[in-house]
Short mmCIF file of C-alpha atoms in Angstrom, two decimals:
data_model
loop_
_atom_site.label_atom_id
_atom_site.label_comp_id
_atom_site.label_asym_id
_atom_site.label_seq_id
_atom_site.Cartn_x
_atom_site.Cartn_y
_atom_site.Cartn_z
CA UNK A 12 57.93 48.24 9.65
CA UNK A 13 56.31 48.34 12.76
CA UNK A 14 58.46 46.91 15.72
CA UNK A 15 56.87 45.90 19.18
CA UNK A 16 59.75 45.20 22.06
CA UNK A 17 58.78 43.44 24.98
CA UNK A 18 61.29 43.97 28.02
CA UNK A 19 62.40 41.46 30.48
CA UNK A 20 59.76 40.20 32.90
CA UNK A 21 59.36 43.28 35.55
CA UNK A 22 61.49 45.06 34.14
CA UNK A 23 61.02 49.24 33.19
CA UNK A 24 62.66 52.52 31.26
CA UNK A 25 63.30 53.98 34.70
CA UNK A 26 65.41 50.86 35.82
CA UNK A 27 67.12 51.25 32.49
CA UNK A 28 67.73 54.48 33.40
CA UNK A 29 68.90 54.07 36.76
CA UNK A 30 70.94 51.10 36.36
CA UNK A 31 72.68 53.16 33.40
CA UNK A 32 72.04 50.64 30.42
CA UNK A 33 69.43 53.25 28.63
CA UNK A 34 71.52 55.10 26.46
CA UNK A 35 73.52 51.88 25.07
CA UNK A 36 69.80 50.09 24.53
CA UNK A 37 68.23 52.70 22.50
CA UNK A 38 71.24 53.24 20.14
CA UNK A 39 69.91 50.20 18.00
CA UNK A 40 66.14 51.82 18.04
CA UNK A 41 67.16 54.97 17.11
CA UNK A 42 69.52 53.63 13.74
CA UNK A 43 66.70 51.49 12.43
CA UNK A 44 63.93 54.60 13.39
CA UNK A 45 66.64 56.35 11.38
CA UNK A 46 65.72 53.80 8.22
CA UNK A 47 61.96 54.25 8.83
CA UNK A 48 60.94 52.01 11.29
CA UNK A 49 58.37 52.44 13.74
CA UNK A 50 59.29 51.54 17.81
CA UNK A 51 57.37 50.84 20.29
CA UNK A 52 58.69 49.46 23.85
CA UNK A 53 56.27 47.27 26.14
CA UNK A 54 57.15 47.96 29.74
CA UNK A 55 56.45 46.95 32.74
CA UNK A 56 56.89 50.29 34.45
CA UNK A 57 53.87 52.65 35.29
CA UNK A 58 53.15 56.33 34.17
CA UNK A 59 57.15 57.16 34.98
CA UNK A 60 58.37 55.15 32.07
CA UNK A 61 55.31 56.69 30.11
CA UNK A 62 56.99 60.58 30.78
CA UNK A 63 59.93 59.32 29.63
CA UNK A 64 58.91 58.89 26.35
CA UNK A 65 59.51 62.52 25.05
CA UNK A 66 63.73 61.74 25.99
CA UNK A 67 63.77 58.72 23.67
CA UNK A 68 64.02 59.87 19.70
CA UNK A 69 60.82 58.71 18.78
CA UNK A 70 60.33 55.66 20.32
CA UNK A 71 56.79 55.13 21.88
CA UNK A 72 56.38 53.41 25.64
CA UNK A 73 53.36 51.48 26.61
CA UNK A 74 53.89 50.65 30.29
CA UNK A 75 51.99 47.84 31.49
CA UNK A 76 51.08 49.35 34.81
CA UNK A 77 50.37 52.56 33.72
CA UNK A 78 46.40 51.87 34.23
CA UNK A 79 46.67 48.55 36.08
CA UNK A 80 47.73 47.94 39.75
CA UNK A 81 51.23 46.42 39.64
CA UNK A 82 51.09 43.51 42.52
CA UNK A 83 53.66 43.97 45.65
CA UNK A 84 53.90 39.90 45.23
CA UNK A 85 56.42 38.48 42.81
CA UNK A 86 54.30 34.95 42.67
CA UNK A 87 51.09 37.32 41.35
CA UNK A 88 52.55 39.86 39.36
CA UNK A 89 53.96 36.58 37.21
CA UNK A 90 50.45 35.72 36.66
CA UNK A 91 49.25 38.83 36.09
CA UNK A 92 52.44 39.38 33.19
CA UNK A 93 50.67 36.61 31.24
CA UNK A 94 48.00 38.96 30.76
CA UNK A 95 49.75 41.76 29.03
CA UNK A 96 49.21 39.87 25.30
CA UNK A 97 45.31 40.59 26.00
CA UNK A 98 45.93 44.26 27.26
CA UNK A 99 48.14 45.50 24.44
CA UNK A 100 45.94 43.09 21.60
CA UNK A 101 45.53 45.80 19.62
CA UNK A 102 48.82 47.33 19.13
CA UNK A 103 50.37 43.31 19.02
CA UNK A 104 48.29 42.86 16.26
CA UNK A 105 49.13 45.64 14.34
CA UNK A 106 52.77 45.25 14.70
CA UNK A 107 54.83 43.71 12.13
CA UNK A 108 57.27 42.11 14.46
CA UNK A 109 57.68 41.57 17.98
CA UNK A 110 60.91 41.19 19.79
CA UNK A 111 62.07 39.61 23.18
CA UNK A 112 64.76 41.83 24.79
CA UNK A 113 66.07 38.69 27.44
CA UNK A 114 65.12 35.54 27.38
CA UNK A 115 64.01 35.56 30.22
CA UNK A 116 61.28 38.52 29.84
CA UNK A 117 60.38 36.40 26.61
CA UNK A 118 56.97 34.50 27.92
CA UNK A 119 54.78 37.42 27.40
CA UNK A 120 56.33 37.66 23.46
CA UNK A 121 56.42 34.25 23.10
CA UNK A 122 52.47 34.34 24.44
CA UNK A 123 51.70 37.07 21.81
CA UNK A 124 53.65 35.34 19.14
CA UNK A 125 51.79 31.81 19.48
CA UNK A 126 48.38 33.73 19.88
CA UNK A 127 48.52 36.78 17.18
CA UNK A 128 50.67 34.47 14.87
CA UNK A 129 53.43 37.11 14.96
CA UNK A 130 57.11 36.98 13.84
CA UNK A 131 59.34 36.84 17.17
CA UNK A 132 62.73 37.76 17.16
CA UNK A 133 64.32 36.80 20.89
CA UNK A 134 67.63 38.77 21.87
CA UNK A 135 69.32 35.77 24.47
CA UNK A 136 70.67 38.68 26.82
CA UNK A 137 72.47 36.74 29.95
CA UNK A 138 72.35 33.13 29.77
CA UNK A 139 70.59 31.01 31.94
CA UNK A 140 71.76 27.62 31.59
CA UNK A 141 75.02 28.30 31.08
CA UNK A 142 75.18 31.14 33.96
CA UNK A 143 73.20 28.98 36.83
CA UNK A 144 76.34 27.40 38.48
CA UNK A 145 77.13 29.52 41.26
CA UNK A 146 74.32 31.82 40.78
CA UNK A 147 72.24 29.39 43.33
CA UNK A 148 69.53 30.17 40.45
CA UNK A 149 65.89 28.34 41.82
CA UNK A 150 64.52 25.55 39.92
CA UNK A 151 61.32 27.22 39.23
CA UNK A 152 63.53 30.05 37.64
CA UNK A 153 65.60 27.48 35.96
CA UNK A 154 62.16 25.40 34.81
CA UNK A 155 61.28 28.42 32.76
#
């Protein structure tokens, strides 16, 4: 089985890393690599997240802006993220199942899903809806 895993909207290994979540995250990739599986994360990192890839038991790393220029504004680099199911067609397509690590970082997945007629499993992460009182969470945010 071939397993694609989309991470949260701008979201990369090295702010895994330095937030100190990337050792708990890849314990579930590395038991079901273990059974034969094949792993492959979809970034949004650049060619840092790409070096990584040698630390990580196996697991392959296709950062988005490893060959693209990442945009400095929030509003363009949201448009440009609904691009990545083009960039990465290939490797969507031959997948055998694509997951969603957040809800949240889900668009591009869901994108992929509706267009490559993929399975799509969707990890909730931290929720939303429930979560936005007190968060002063925008509407836009919450619209999505």
């Amino acid at each position: 089985m071939k397993l694609l895993v989309f991470f949260s909207n701008n979201m990369s290994l090295e702010d895994w890393s330095k937030s100190g979540i990337l050792s708990r995250e890849l314990k579930f990739y590395n038991e079901i690599i273990k059974k034969g599986a094949e792993v492959t994360f979809i970034t949004y990192g650049d060619q840092n997240d790409k070096k990584m890839e040698k630390e990580l038991g196996g697991i392959k790393v296709k950062p988005y802006y490893e060959k693209i220029y990442k945009p400095k504004n929030k509003y363009i680099r949201f448009i440009v993220n609904l691009f990545l199911p083009f960039f990465f067609k290939k490797l969507i397509k031959s997948s055998d199942l694509l997951k969603a690590n957040q809800v949240w970082g889900a668009l591009s997945a869901v994108l992929a899903m509706k267009i490559y007629k993929k399975p799509l499993l969707v990890r909730v992460g931290w929720d939303l809806s429930i979560n936005e009182e007190g968060w002063n969470i925008k509407k836009f945010k919450r619209f999505f």
